[in-house]
């Protein structure tokens, strides 16, 4: 609406006209204030702040719990565990506000043969809806067993791959690397089929021609496998091995990808960048390979390789991977490993150290610093609406193990002087 002023002779605005204009403006401002108050009440302000005006993260926190050992996810929905070097294992279920301890289904005492040693371990497990998950820890710090080569070993019990499932049998996985105790993507060095009727063990992957490593133990890089590789729906299960390479002292030994199909194991792809595969339909899978100028995502199928995407920067530095996604730290773009999908988050201004993508692909979450090490933020992007929020984080220590519990709930922990601070966020505010 346009308002005009009445001009007095000589071009000056008359006093009465000034008063009329002032009265009208005051009335309009009052009306606007009432309208704004009513509108805000009916349409609460959405959280669309970006880096310049960060939100307080407490507004979306479901839980922030300090523990001596971080909560680690299991294969069962909303179920977590803690495990210590003494072999104590506890299970918890996240109820939306807290981690409530739950009773285990049972335990089993096993003796695992490896490198001429007989390794004792008690596996604590849960069973739900026909699925089993559990874990156990062997440590010479808490046992007087005659085990000399290994001082520590983590064990996991889980379902056999779908095509290998047998009644009364499950899979026992193990690794002897303490640094992977809290890893979301552990690399299992050993795999056995466990017969629950008598607790007997048979090899899931072949040990033919396996050699002894520098420590006197069988080479740990002979038949490595990951949780994601075991999700393959068919008989072809990808795994990793460096068996055809001499160990590199103080460096990285090349990694090749093999496949298991019934009793046959074949080398199918050379020089993978790391122990990562994404099983696809049939016997196909995606993996990452470094090149002279950077790295590539590659699809393997029926003996043939196809390059999916090429990148011209350092893998693991300029680009970091979490699950089936690769993040460019420079511009925030997120790439899938198995196709050409690219997501370009908006209002991205940070140095991300951790990130995760929700199972349905709706949310991308990053944690990292902005101006300095004490300027820590958590950034959330909604891929469907293009809206984002950046949250202030009062805990300045590095964030770890960022992962989604479900499509709208993300979790991570922060290690500090008090222990492990387990944080759970509800992302539905980013809409």
Coordinates of C-alpha atoms in Angstrom, one line a residue, residues 53-58 61 64 375-378 390-395:
X53 CA 23.8 -18.4 13.9
X54 CA 24.2 -21.9 15.4
X55 CA 21.6 -23.6 17.5
X56 CA 22.2 -25.1 20.9
X57 CA 22.5 -28.8 20.5
X58 CA 20.6 -29.4 23.8
X61 CA 19.4 -34.2 22.5
X64 CA 24.0 -37.6 26.9
X375 CA 35.0 -24.1 17.8
X376 CA 33.3 -27.5 17.5
X377 CA 30.0 -27.8 15.6
X378 CA 27.6 -30.5 14.5
X390 CA 24.5 -26.1 12.6
X391 CA 24.6 -26.8 16.3
X392 CA 27.0 -25.6 18.9
X393 CA 28.8 -28.4 20.6
X394 CA 30.1 -27.6 24.1
X395 CA 32.3 -30.7 24.3

